mmCIF file of C-alpha atoms in Angstrom:
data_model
loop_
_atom_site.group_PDB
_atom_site.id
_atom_site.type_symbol
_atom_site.label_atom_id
_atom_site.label_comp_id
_atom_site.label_asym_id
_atom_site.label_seq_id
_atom_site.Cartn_x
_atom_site.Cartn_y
_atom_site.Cartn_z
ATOM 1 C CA UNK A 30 -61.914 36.488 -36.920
ATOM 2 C CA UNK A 31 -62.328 33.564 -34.589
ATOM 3 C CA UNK A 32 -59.058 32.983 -32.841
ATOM 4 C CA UNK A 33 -59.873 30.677 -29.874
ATOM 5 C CA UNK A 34 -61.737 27.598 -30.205
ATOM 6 C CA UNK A 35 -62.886 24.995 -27.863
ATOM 7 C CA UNK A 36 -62.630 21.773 -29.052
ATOM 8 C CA UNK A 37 -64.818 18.399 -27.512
ATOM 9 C CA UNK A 38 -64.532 15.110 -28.616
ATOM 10 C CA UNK A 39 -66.155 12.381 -26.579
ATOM 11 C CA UNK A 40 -67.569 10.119 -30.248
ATOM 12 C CA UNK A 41 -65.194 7.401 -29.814
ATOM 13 C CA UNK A 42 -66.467 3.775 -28.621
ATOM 14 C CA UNK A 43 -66.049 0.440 -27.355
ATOM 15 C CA UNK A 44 -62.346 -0.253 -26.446
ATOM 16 C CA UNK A 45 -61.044 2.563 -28.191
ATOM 17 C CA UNK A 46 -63.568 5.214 -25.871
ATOM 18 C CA UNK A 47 -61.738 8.301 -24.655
ATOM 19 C CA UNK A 48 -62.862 11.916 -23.530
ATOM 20 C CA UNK A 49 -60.750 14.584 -25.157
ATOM 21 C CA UNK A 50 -60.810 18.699 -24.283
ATOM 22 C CA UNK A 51 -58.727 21.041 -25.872
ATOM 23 C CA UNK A 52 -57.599 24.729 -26.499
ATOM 24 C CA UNK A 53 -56.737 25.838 -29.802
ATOM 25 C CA UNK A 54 -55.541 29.094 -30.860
ATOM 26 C CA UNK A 55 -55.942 30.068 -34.896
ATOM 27 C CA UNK A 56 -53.128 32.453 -35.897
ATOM 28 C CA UNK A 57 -52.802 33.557 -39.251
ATOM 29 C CA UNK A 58 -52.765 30.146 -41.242
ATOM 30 C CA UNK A 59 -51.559 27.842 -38.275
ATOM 31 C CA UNK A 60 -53.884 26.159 -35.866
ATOM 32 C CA UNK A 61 -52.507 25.136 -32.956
ATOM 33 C CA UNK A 62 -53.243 23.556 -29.362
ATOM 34 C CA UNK A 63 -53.130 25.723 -26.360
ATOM 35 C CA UNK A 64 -53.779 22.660 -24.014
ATOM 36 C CA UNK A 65 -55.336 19.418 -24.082
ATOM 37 C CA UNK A 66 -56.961 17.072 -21.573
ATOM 38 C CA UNK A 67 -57.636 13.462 -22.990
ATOM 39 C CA UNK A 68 -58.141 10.489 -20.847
ATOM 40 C CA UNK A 69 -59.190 6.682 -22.095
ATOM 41 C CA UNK A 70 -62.301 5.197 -20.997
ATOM 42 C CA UNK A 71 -66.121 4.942 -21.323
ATOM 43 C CA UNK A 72 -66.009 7.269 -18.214
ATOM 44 C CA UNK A 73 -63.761 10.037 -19.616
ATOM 45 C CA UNK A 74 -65.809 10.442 -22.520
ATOM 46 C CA UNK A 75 -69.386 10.598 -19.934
ATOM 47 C CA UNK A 76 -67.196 12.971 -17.864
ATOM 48 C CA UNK A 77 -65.848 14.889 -20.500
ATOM 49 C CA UNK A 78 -66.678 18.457 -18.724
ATOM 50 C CA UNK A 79 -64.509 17.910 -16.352
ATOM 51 C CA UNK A 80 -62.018 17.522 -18.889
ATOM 52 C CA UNK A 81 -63.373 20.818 -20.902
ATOM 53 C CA UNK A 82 -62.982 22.895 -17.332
ATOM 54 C CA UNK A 83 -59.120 21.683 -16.659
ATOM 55 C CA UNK A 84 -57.987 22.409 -20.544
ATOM 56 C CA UNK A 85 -59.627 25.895 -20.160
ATOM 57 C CA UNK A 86 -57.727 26.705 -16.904
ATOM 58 C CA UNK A 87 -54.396 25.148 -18.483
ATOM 59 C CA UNK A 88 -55.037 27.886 -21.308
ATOM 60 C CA UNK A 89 -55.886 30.696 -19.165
ATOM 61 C CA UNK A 90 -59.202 30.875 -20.998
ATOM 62 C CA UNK A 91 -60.847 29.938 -17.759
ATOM 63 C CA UNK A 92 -64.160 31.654 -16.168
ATOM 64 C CA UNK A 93 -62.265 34.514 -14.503
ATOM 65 C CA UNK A 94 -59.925 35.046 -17.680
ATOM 66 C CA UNK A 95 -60.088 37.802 -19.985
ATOM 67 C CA UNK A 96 -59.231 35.505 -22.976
ATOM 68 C CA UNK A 97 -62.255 32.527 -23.215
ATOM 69 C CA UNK A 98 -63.315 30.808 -26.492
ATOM 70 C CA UNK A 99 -64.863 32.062 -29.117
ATOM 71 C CA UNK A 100 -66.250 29.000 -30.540
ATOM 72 C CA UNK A 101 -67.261 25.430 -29.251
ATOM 73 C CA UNK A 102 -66.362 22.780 -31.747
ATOM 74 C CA UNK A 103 -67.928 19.555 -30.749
ATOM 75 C CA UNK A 104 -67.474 15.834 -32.891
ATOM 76 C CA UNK A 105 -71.027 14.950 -33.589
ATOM 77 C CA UNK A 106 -70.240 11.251 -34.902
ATOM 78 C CA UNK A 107 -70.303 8.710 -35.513
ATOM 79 C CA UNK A 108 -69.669 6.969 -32.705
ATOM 80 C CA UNK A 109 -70.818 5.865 -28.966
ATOM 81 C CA UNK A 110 -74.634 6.810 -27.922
ATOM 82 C CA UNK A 111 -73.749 8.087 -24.755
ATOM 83 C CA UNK A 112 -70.283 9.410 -25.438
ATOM 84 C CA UNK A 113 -71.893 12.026 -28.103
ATOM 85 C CA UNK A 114 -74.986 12.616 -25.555
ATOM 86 C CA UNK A 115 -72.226 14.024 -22.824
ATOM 87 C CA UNK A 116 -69.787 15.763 -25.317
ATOM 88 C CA UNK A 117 -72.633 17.507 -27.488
ATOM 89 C CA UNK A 118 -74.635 18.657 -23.727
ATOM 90 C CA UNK A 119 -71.345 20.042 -22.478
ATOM 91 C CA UNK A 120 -70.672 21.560 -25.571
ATOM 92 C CA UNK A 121 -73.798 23.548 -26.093
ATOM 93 C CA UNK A 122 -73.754 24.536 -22.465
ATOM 94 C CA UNK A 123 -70.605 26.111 -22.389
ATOM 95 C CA UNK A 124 -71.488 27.924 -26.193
ATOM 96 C CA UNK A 125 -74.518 29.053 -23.645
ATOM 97 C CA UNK A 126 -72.517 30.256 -21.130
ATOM 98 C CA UNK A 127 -69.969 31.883 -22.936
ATOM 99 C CA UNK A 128 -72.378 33.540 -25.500
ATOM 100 C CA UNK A 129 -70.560 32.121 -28.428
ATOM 101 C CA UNK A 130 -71.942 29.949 -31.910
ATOM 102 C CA UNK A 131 -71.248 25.675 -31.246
ATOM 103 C CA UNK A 132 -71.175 23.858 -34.274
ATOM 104 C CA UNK A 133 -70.727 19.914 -35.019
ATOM 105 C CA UNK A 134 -67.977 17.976 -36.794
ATOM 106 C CA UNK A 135 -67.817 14.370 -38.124
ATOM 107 C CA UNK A 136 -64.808 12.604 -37.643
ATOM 108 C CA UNK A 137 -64.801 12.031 -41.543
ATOM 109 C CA UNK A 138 -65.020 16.052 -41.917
ATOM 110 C CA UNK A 139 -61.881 16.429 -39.403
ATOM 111 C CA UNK A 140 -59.653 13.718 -41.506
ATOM 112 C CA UNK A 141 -61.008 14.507 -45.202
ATOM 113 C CA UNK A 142 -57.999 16.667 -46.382
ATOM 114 C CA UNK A 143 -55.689 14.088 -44.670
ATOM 115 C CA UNK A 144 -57.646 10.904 -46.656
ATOM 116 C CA UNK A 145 -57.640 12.741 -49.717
ATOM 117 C CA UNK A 146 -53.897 13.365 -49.388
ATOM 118 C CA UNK A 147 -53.739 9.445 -48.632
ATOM 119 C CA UNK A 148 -55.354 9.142 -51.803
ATOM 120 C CA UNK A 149 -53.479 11.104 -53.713
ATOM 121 C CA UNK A 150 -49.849 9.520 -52.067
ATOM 122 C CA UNK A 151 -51.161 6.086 -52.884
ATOM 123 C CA UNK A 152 -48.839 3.978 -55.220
ATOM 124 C CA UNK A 153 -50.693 0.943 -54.615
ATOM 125 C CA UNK A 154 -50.652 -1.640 -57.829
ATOM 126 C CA UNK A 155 -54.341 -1.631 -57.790
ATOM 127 C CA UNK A 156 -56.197 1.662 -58.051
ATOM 128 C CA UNK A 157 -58.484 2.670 -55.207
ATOM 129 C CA UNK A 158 -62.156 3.302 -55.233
ATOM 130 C CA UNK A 159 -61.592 6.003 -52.565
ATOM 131 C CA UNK A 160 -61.677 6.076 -48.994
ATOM 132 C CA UNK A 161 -63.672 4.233 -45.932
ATOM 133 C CA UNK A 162 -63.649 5.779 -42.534
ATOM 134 C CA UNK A 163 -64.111 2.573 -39.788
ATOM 135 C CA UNK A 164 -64.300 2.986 -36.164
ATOM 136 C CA UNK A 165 -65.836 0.592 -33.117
ATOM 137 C CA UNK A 166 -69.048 0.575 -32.318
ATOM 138 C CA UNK A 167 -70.648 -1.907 -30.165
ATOM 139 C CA UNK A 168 -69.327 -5.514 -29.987
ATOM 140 C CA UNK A 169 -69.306 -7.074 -33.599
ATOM 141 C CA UNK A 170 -70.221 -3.680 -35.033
ATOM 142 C CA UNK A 171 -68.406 -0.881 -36.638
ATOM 143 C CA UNK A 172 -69.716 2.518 -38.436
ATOM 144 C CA UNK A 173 -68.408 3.090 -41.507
ATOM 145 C CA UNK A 174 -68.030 6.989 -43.155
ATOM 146 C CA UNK A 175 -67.465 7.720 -46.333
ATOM 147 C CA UNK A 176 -68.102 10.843 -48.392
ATOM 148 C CA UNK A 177 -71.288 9.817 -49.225
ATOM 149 C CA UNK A 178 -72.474 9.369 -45.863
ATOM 150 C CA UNK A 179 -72.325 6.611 -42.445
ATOM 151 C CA UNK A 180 -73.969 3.373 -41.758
ATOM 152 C CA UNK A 181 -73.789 0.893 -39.293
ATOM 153 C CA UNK A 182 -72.571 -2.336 -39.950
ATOM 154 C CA UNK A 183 -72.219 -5.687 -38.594
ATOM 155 C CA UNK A 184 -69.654 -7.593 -38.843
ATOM 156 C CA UNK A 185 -70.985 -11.084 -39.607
ATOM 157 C CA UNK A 186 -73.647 -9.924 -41.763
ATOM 158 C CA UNK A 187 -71.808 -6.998 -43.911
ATOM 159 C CA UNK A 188 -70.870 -8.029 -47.779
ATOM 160 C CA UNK A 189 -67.979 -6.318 -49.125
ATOM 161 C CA UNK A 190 -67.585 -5.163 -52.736
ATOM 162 C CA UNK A 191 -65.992 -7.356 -54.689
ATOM 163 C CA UNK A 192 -63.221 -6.404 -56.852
ATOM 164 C CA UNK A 193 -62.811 -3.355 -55.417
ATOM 165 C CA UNK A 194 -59.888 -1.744 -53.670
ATOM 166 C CA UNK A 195 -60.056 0.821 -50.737
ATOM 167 C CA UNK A 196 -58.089 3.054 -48.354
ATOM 168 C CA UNK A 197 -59.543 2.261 -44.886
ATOM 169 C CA UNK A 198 -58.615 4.175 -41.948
ATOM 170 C CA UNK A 199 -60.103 4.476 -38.516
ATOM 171 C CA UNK A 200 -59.303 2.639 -34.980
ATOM 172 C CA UNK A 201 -61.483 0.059 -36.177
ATOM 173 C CA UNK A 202 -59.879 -0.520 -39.957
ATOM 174 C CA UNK A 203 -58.628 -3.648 -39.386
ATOM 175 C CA UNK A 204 -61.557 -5.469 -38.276
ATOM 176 C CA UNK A 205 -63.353 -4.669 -41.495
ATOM 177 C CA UNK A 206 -63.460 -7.879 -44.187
ATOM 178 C CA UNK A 207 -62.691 -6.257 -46.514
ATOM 179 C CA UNK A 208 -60.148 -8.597 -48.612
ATOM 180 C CA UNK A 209 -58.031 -5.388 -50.885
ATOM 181 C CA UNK A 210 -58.079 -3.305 -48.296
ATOM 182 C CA UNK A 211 -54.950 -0.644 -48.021
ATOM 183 C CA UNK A 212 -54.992 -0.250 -44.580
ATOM 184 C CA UNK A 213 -53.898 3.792 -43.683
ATOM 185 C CA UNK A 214 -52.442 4.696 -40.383
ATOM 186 C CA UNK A 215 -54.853 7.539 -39.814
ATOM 187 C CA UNK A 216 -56.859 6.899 -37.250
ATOM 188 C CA UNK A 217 -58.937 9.173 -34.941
ATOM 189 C CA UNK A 218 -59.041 13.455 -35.531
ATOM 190 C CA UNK A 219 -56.659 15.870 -33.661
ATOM 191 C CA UNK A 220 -58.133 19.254 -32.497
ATOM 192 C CA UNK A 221 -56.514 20.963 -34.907
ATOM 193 C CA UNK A 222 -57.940 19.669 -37.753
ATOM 194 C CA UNK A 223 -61.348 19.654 -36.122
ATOM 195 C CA UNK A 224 -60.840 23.258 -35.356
ATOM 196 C CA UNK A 225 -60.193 23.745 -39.131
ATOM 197 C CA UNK A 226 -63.387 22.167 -39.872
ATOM 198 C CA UNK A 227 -65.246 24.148 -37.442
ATOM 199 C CA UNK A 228 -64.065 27.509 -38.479
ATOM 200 C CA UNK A 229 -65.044 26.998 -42.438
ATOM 201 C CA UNK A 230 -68.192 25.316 -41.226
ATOM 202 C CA UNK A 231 -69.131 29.060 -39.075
ATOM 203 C CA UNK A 232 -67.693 30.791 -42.262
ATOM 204 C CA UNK A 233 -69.925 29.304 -44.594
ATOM 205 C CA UNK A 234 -67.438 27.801 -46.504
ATOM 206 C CA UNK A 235 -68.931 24.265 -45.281
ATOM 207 C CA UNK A 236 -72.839 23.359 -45.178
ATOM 208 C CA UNK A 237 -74.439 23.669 -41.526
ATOM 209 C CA UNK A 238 -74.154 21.787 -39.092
ATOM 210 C CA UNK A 239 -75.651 21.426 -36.113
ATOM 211 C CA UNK A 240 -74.005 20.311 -32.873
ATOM 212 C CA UNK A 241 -76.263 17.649 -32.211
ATOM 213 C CA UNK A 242 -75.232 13.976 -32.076
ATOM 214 C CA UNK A 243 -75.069 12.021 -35.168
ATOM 215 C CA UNK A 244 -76.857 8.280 -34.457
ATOM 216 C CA UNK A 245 -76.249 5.898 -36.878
ATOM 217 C CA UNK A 246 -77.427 2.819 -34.431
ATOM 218 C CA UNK A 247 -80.290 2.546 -32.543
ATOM 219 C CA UNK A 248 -80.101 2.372 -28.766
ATOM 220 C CA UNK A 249 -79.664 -0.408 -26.380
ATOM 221 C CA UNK A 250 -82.113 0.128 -24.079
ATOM 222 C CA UNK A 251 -85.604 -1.399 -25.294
ATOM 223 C CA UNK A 252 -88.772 -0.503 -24.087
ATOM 224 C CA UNK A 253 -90.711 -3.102 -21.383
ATOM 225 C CA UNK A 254 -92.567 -5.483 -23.393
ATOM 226 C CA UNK A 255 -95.493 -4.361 -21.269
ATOM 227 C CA UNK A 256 -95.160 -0.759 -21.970
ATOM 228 C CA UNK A 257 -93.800 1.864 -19.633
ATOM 229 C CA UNK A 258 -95.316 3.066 -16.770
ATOM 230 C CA UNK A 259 -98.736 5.175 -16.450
ATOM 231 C CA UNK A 260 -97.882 8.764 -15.267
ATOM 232 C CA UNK A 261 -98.690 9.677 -11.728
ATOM 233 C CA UNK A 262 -101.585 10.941 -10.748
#
């Protein structure tokens, strides 16, 4: 049985960007966090292997230790381009190193038993449709995850469903138009329930995923509009 899982989350953008390493330990039933480095920033999340190295050392799961992960749990998305590039690269090289399975998590994945329990809790007047998942992307944009799936929206352009109630959660829930909206609290994944996640996803209980980075936008950077450059000879 897995019992020590690394856990990397470097998905989240814009102002809302952090880096986030952590140690957990599954006991019996009961995930729980060994140590945890999380800073704020754009940086933090690009430097997020610094972060992995200093949680692992807090733990005592360092590279001289007997005790090391068994598994690298990674958040795959959605989220910032380069924030998943770093977090998913760090991830599969220390699953390399250590000789142990990496696997990828959405951030919808990590929360779904927590929005479903929302759901359930909800005594609104109006019944809700069910749940939206909205966090930053770049400036006027947002991704939006729901159990059938994420897409990239932008703000000015994006026409809500009318007549319809939801539960949206996320760092980014209240910037969504969205006019019956129940706003939730829940807002980003902790490395527990990520954890959880990745264990029934190497278990089989969950379909595969791979710990690659989930784009829902395209990229920034644009090719020259004269091409790019020959090779050298």
């Amino acid at each position: 049985m897995i019992t020590r899982i690394l856990v990397l989350d470097g998905s989240a953008a814009g102002e809302s960007a952090f880096g986030l390493a952590a140690c957990v330990e599954h006991t019996g039933e009961r995930y729980s966090v060994v140590a945890c480095q999380k800073e704020a920033g754009k940086q933090a999340a690009e430097g997020i292997g610094l972060l992995a190295a200093k949680a692992l050392d807090a733990a005592g799961w360092g590279p001289f230790a007997l005790r090391k992960p068994q598994l690298v749990a990674v958040v795959v998305g959605p989220g910032s381009f380069t924030g998943l590039r770093a977090s998913c690269a760090t991830a599969a090289g220390y699953a390399l190193g250590l000789g142990v399975p990496v696997v990828g998590v959405t951030r919808g994945e990590a929360l779904l038993p927590e929005l479903e329990q929302a759901l359930a809790l909800h005594t609104g007047v109006k019944p809700v449709q069910g749940w939206m998942l909205v966090t930053g992307a770049r400036k006027g944009r947002v991704f939006v995850e729901t159990k059938q799936g994420v897409q990239a929206i932008a703000l000015a352009e994006w026409q809500p469903p009318t007549g319809q109630a939801w539960l949206v959660a996320g760092d980014a829930a209240a910037s969504l138009p969205l006019p019956e909206a129940q706003i939730s609290g829940i807002t980003t994944p902790t490395p527990e329930q990520i954890a959880v996640v990745a264990c029934a996803r190497l278990s089989g209980n969950l379909p595969a995923r791979e710990a690659l980075p989930l784009y829902v936008d395209p990229p920034e950077a644009k090719r020259p509009a004269a091409g790019l450059r020959a090779a050298p000879v």
